[in-house]
Coordinates of C-alpha atoms in Angstrom, one line a residue:
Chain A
X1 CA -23.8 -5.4 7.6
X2 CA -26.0 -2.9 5.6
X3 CA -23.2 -0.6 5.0
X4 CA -20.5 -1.8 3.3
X5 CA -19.1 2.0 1.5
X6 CA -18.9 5.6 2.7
X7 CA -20.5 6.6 -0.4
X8 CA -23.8 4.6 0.5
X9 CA -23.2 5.4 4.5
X10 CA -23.7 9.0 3.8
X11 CA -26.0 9.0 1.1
X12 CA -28.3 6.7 3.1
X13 CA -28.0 9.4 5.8
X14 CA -28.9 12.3 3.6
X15 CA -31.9 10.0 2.3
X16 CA -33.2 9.5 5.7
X17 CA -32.3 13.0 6.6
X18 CA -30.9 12.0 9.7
X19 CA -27.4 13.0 11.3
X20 CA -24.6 10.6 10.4
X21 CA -24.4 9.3 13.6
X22 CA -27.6 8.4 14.3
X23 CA -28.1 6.7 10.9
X24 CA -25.0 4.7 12.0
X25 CA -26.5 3.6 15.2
X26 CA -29.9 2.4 13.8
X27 CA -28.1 0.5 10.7
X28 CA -26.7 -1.3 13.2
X29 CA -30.0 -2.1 14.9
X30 CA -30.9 -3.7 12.4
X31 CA -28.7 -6.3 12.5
X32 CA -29.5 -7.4 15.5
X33 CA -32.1 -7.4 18.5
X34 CA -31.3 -4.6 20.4
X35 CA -32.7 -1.6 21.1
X36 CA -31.9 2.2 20.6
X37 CA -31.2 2.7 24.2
X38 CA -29.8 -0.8 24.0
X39 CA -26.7 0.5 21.9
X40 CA -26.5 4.1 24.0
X41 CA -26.2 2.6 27.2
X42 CA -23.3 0.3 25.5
X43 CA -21.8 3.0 23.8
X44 CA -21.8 4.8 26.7
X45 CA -20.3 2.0 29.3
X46 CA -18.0 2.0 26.4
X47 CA -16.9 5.5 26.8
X48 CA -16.6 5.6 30.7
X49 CA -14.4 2.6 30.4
X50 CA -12.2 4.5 27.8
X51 CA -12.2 7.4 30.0
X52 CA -10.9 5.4 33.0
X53 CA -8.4 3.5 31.1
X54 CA -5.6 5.6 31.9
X55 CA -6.4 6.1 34.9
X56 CA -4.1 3.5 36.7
X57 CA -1.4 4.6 35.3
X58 CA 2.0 4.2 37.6
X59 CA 4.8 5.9 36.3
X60 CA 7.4 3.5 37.7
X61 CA 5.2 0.2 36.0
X62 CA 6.9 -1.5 33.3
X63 CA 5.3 -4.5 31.3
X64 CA 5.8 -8.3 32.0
X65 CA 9.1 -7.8 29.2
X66 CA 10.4 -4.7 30.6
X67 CA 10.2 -3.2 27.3
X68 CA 6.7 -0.6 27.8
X69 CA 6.0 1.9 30.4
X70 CA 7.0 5.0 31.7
X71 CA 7.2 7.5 28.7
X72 CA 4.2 9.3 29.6
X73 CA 5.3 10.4 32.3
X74 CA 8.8 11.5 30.5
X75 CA 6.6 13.6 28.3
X76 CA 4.5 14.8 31.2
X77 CA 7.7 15.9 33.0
X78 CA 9.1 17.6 29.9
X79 CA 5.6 19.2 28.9
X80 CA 5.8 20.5 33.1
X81 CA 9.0 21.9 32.5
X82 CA 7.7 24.0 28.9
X83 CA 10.3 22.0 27.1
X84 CA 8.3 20.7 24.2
X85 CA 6.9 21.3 20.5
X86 CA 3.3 21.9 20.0
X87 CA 0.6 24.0 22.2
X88 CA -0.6 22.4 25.4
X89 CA -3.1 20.2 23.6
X90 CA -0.8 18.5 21.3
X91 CA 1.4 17.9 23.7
X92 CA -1.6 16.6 26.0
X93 CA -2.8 14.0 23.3
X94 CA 0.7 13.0 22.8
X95 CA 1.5 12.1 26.9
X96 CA -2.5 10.3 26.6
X97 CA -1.8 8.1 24.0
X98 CA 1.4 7.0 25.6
X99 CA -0.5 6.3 28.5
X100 CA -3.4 4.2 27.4
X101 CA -1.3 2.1 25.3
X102 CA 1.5 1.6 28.2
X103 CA -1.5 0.6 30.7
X104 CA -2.3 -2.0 27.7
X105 CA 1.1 -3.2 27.3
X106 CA 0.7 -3.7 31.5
X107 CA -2.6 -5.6 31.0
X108 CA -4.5 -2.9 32.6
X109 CA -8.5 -2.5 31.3
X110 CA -8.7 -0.7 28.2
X111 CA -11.4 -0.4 25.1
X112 CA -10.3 -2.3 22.0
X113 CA -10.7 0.6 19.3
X114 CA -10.6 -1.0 16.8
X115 CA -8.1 -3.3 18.8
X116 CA -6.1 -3.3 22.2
X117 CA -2.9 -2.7 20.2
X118 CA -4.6 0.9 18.9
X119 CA -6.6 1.3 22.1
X120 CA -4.5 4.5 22.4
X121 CA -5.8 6.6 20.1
X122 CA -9.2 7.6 20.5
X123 CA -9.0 8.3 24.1
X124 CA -5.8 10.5 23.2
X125 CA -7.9 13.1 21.0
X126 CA -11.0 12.4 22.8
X127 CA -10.2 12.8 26.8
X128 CA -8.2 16.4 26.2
X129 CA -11.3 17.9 24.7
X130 CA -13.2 16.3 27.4
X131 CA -10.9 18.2 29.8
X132 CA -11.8 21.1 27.7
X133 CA -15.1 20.9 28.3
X134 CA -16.4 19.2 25.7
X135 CA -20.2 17.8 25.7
X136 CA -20.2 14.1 26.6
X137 CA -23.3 13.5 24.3
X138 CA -21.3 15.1 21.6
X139 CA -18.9 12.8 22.0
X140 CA -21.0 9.9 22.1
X141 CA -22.1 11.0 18.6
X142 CA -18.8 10.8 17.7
X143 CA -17.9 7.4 19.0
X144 CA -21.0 6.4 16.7
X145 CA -19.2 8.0 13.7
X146 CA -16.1 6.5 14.5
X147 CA -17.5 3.3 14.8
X148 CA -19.3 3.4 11.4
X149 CA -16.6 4.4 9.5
X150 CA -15.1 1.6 11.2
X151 CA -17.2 -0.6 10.2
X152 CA -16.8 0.1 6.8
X153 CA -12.9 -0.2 6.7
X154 CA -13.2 -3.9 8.7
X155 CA -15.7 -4.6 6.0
X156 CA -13.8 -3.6 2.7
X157 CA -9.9 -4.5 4.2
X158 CA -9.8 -5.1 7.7
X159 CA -8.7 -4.2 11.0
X160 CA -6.4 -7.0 11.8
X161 CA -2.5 -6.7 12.0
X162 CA -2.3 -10.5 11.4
X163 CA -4.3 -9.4 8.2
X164 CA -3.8 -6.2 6.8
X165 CA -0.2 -5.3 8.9
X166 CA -0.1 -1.9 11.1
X167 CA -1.8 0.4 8.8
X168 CA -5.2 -1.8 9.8
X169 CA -4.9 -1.3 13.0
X170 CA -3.4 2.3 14.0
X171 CA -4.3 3.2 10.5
X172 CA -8.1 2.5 11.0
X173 CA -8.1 3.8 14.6
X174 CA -6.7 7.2 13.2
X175 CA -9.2 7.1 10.1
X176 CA -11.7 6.9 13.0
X177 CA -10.4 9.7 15.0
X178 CA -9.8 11.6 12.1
X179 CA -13.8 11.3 11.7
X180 CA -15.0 11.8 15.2
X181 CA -12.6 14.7 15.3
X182 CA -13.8 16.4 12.3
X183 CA -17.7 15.6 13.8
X184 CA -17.5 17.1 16.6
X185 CA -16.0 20.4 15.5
X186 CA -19.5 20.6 12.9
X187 CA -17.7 19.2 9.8
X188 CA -20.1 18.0 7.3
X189 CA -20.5 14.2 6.9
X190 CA -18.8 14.7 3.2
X191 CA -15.9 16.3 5.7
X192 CA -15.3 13.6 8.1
X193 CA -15.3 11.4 5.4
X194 CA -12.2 13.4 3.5
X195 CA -10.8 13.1 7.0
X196 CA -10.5 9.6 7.3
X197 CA -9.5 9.0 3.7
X198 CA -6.7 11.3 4.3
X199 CA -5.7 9.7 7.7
X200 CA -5.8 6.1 6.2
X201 CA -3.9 7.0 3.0
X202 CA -1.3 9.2 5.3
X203 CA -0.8 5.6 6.7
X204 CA -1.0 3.3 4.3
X205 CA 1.2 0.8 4.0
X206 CA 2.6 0.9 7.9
X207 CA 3.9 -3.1 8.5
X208 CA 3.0 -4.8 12.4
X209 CA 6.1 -5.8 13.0
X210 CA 6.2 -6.2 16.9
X211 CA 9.7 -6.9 18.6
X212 CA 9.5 -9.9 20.1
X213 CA 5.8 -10.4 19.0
X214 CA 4.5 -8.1 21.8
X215 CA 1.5 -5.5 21.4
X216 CA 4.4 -2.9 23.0
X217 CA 7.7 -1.9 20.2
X218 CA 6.8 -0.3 18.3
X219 CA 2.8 -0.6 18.8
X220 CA 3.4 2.3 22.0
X221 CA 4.5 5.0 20.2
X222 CA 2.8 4.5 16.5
X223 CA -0.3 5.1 19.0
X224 CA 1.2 8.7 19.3
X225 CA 1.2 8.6 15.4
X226 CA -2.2 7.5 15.0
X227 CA -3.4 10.8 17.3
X228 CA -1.2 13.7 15.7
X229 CA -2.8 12.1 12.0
X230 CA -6.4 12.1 13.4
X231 CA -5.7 15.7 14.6
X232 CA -3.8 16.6 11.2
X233 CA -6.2 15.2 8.8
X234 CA -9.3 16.4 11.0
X235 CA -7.7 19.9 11.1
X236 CA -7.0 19.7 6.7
X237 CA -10.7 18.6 6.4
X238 CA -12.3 21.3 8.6
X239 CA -10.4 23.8 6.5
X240 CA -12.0 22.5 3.7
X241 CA -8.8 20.1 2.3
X242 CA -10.5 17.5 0.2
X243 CA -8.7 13.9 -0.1
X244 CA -8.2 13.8 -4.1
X245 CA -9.0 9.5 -3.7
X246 CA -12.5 8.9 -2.5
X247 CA -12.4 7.0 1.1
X248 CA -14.3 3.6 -0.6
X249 CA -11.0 3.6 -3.2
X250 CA -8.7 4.4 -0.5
X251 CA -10.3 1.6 2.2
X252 CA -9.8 -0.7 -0.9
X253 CA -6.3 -0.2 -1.8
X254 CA -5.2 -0.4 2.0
X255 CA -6.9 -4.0 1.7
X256 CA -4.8 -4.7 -1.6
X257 CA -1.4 -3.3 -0.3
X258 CA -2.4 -5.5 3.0
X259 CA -2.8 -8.5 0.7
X260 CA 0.9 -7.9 -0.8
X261 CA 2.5 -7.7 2.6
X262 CA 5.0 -10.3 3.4
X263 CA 3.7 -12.4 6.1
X264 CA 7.1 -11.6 8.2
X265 CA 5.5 -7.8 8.1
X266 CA 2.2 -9.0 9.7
X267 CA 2.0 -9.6 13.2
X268 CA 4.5 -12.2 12.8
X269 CA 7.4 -10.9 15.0
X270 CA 9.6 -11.9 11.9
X271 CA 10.2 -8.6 10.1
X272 CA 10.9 -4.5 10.4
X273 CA 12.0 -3.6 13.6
X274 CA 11.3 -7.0 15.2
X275 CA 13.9 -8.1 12.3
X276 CA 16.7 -5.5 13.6
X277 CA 19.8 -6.8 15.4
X278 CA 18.3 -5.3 18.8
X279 CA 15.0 -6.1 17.6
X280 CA 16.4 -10.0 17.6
X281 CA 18.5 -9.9 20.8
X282 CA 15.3 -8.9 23.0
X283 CA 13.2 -11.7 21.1
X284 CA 16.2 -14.0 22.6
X285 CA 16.8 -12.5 25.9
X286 CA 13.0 -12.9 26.5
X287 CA 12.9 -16.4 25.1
X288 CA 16.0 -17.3 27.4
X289 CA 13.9 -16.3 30.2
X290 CA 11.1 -18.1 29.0
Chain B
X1 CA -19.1 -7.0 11.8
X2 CA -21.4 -5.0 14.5
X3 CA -20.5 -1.5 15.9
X4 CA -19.4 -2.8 19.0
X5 CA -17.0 -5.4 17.6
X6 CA -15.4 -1.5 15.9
X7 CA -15.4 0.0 19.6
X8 CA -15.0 -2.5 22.3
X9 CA -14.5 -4.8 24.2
X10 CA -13.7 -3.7 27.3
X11 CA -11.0 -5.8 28.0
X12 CA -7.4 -6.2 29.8
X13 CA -4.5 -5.5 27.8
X14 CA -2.2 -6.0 26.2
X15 CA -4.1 -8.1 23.1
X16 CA -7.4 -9.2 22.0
X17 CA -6.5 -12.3 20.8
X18 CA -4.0 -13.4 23.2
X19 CA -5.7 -12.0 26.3
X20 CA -9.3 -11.2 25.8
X21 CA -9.7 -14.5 23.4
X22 CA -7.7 -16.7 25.7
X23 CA -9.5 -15.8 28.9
X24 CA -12.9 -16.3 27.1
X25 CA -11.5 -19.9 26.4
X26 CA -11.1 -20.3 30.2
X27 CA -14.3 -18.5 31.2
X28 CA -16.2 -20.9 28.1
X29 CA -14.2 -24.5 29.2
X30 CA -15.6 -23.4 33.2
X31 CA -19.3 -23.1 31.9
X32 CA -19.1 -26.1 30.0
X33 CA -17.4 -28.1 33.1
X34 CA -19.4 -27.3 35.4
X35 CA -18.4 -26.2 39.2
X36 CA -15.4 -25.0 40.1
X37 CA -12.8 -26.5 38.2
X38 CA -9.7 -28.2 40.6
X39 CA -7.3 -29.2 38.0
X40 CA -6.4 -27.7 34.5
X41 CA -3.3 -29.2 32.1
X42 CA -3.2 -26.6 29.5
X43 CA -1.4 -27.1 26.3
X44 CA -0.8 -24.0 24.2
X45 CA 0.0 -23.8 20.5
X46 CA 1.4 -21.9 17.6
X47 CA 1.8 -18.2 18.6
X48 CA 0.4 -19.2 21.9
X49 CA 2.9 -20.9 22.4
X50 CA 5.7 -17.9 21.3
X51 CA 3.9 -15.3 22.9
X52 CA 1.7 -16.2 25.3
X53 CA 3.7 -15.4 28.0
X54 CA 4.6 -12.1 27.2
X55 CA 0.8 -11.2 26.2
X56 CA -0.6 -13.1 29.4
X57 CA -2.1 -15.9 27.9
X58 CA -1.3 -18.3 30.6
X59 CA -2.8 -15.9 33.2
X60 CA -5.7 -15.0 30.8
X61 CA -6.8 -18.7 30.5
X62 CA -6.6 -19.7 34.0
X63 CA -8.8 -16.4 35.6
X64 CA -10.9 -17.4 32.7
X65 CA -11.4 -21.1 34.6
X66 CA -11.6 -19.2 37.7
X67 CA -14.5 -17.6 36.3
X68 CA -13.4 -14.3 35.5
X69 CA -14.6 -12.3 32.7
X70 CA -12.1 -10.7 29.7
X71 CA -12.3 -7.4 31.3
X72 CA -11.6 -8.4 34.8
X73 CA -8.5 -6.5 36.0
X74 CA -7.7 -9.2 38.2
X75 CA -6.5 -11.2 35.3
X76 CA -2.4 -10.4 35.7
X77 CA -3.0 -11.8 39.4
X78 CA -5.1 -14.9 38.1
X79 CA -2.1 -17.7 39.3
X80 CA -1.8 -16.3 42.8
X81 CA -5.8 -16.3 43.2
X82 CA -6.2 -20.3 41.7
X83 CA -4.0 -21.1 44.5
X84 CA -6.3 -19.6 47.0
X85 CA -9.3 -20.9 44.7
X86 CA -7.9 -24.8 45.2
X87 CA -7.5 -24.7 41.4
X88 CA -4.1 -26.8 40.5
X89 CA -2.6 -26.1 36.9
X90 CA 0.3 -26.7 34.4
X91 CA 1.1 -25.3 31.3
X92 CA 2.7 -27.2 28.0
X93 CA 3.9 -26.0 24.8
X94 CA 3.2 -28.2 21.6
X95 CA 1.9 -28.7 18.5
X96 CA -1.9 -29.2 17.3
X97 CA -2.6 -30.6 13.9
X98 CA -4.4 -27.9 11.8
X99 CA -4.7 -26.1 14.5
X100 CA -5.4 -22.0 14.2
X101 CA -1.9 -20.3 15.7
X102 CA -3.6 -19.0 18.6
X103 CA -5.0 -22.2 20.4
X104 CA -5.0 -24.0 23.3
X105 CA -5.5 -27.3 24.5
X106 CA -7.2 -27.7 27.5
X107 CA -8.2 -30.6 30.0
X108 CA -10.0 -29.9 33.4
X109 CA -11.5 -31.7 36.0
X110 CA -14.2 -30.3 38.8
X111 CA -14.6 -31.7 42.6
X112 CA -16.9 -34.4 41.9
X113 CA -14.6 -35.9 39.3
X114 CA -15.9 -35.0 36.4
X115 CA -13.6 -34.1 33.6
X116 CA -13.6 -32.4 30.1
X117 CA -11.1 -31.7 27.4
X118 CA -11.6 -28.4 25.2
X119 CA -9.9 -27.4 22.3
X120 CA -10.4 -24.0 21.5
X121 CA -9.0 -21.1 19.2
X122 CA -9.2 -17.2 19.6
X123 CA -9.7 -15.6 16.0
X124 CA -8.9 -12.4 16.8
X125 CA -11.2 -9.5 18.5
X126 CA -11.8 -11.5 21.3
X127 CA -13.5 -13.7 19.5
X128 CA -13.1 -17.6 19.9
X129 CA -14.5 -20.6 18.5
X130 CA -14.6 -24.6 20.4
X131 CA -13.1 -26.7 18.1
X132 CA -13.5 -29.9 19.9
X133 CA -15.2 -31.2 22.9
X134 CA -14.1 -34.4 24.5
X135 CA -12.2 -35.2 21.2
X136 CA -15.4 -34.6 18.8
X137 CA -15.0 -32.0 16.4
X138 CA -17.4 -28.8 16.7
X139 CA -17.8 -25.4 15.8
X140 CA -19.0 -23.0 18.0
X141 CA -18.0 -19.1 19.1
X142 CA -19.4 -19.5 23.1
X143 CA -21.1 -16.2 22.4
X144 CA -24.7 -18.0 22.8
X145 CA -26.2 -20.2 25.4
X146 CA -25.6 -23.4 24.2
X147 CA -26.2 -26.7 24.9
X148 CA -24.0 -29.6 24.4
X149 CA -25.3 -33.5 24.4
X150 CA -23.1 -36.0 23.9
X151 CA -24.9 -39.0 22.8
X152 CA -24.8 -42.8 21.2
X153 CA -24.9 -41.5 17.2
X154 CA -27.9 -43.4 16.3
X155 CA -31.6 -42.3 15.1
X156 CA -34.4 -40.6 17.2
X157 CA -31.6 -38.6 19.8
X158 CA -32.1 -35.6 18.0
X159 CA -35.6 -35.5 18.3
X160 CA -35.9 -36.2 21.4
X161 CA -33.7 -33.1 22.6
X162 CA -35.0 -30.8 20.3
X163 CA -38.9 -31.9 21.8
X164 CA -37.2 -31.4 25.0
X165 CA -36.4 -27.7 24.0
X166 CA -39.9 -27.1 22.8
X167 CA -41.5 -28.3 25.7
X168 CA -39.1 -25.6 27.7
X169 CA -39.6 -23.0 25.6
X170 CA -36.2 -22.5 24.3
X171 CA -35.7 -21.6 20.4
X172 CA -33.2 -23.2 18.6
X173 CA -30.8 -20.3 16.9
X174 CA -28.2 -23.3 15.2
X175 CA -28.0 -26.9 16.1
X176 CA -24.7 -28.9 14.9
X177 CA -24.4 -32.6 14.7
X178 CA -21.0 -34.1 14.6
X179 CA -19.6 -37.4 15.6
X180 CA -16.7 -39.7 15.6
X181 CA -17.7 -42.0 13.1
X182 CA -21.0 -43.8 12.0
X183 CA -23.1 -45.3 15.0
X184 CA -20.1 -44.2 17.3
X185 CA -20.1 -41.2 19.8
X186 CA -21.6 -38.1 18.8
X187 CA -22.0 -34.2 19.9
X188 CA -24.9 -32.3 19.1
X189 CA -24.1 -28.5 19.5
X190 CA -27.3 -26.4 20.2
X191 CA -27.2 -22.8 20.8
X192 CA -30.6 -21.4 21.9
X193 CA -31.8 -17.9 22.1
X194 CA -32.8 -18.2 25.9
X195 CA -31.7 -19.5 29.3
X196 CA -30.6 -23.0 28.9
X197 CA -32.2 -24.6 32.7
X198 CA -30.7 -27.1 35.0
X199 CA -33.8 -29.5 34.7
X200 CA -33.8 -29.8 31.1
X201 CA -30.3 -31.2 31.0
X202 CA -31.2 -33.2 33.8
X203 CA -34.4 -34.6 32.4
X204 CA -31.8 -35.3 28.9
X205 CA -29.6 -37.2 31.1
X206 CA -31.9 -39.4 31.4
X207 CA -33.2 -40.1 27.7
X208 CA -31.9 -43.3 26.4
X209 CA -28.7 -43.0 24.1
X210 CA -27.6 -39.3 26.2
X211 CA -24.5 -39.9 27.8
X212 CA -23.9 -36.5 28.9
X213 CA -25.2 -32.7 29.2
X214 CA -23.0 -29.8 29.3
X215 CA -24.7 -26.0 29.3
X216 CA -23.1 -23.4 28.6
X217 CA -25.1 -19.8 29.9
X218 CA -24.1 -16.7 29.2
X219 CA -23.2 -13.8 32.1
X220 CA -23.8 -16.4 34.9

């Protein structure tokens, strides 16, 4: 692709003198054959299928293992019942990053952003400020700079857990959020970019190490992580918090420390918590039961 | 890496390479068999073979054969619905030489007879690549309309099918050659910018040294 830094993605959009997003989207045309309302109308079908991908959602649903499902609605209950930490939306994006990421672990249809295993936490920041009446073309402007800052981290490390451990996937998918976030509240492009250095070096260095080798413990709940760092780091860079490492330097030592990884600490099912005694004796229980 | 490959698929869960990928395998081993297939023996590999069933790789592959699409939500259903669909299957563990961890070995046969063997590997994203066809090495991703000839490996079969293409219209976007060994059996792996059409492989069936035409169309 074109863009292979953030430096040159928003200095080519201050050359143009075109929004972020919208350089984004015709970079990318020119890769290929498309057309502008081409990529729209995908990024759009995109969007509606990330909005519906909670929506069958069954409380009582576990997956194929028995291992995911059911925690949203624990939270739900407990947010019901004013039990919990955090305002209303916190609490909100919490419960919907459970949810998409249980209906993934259930094989229910989800968007892969940047992967099914972090399919969770876009639509978790995302569909709450929907509810709040956010603009849908806003958001769509967002998705684009989400995407393109994306793009840049699968270019320069990667968005693999087989490749660069956790930190590649719900690392990137909260260095996205972080960006879209801090978008669509009018931060600068200079802004979203501090965002998603800070969410990616908040994160850095988080192992895939899935019990039993499924997308579901621990991948569930470090959705819920990815979210609250989006929000956190999108929340630091709209108060003017600058990331001390520039996001390039920061993409590129997430690729290094994903280099160093053992291989039992990517995607393996051999290490971390799919290493643990319990971690172990569900591997064997659902090997026994083939 | 395109935008799209950043944000999307759509696709059911719970993974992109051991659900999306393998029911792209399926859906790509159906196009290249033509018809509905009847019988499937499916050998699955590596991490495949650990996981699979836990990630729904089994049921990925087989909606994928039943012509089902990586977003399909029918896909956790897929076993119940070959039954219905007259589509018999087994599954095998084992172990491919060089083989990607996530691959799967695939042989299938259609109503009239006519068989295939695929060996295939998702590399992650949903993405996948054929590594072999009928035992012949290739190297292809199934995300273009491509045309597979299997032919006598000996001069003047190339030319003929890519004269064949001009005459249709169709513009070559890469062309592979492989084969068994020299003056042996060969696969030429074409994937074309357009609609591949029924009557050109028909009319290559005929040509002298063709043995066989598989297409494979996209969203068909």
């Amino acid at each position: 692709m074109a863009i292979d830094s953030i430096a040159a993605l928003l200095s080519g959009a201050a050359k143009a003198g075109l929004p972020l997003w919208e350089h984004i989207l015709l970079e990318d045309l020119r890769e290929g054959q498309g057309t502008r309302e081409d990529s729209l109308r995908q990024m759009r079908r995109l969007w509606e299928a990330m909005k519906a991908s909670g929506d069958n959602y069954r409380p009582e649903e576990r997956s194929h293992s028995g291992l995911a499902g059911g925690d949203s609605a624990k939270v739900q209950a407990a947010m019901a019942g004013g039990a919990l930490y955090g305002g209303e939306f916190f609490q909100e994006v919490v419960a919907e990053a459970l949810k998409v990421s249980e209906c993934n672990a259930c094989m229910k249809r989800i968007v892969a952003a940047p992967t099914a295993g972090s399919c969770g936490v876009l639509p978790a920041v995302l569909l709450p400020l929907l509810r709040r009446g956010e603009d849908e073309e806003e958001i769509l402007r967002a998705l684009y700079v989400a995407a393109g800052f994306g793009q840049v981290i699968a270019t320069r490390a990667s968005i693999s857990g087989a490749e660069g451990g956790c930190q590649a996937e719900v690392g990137a998918a909260s260095a996205m959020a972080a960006a879209a976030l801090t978008q669509l509240r009018g931060g600068t492009p200079a802004m979203c970019a501090h965002a998603c250095a800070m969410a990616l070096s908040n994160l850095m260095g988080l192992v895939c190490d899935p019990v039993a080798g499924l997308v579901e413990v621990p991948c569930v709940h470090r959705n819920v992580v990815g979210a609250v760092n989006a929000l956190s780091c999108a929340d630091m860079a709209l108060a003017g918090v600058e990331c001390r490492i520039p996001a390039d330097e920061g993409i590129d030592a997430m690729a290094q420390v994903g280099a160093s990884m053992d291989d039992s600490l990517r995607e393996t099912g051999a290490g971390g918590l799919a290493a643990t005694p319990t971690g172990k004796a569900i591997a064997g229980r659902l090997a026994e039961e083939g | 890496m395109r935008l799209f490959d950043v944000i999307g698929p759509i696709m059911t869960g719970p993974s992109s390479s051991h659900t999306a990928g393998a029911a792209k395998i399926g859906l790509v081993t159906r196009a290249m068999l033509g018809g509905e297939p009847v019988r499937a023996e499916i050998l699955l590999h590596g991490s495949f073979a650990q996981t699979g069933r836990g990630h729904g790789t089994d049921r990925a592959i087989v909606a994928g054969l039943l012509g089902m699409h990586p977003d399909d939500p029918r896909i956790p259903e897929s076993f119940s619905l070959a039954e219905k669909a007259g589509l018999a299957f087994s599954f095998t563990t084992g172990t491919l030489k060089n083989a990607h961890p996530n691959t799967a070995s695939l042989t299938v046969e259609n109503a009239d007879g006519e068989s295939l063997s695929v060996v295939a590997s998702s590399l992650g994203g949903g993405r996948i690549q054929i590594c072999r066809v009928d035992g012949i090495e290739t190297g292809f991703s199934g995300g273009s309309n491509t045309l597979i000839v299997h032919n006598e490996d000996k001069p003047g079969c190339a030319a003929v099918v890519t004269a064949l293409l001009a005459r249709f219209g169709l513009n070559i976007a890469t062309m592979q050659l492989c084969r068994n060994f020299p003056g042996g059996y060969a696969v030429m792996v074409i994937e074309c910018d357009q609609f591949i059409p029924a009557e050109l492989a028909r009319e290559l069936e005929q040509a002298d040294g063709v043995a066989r035409v598989t297409r494979l169309n996209l969203d068909v």
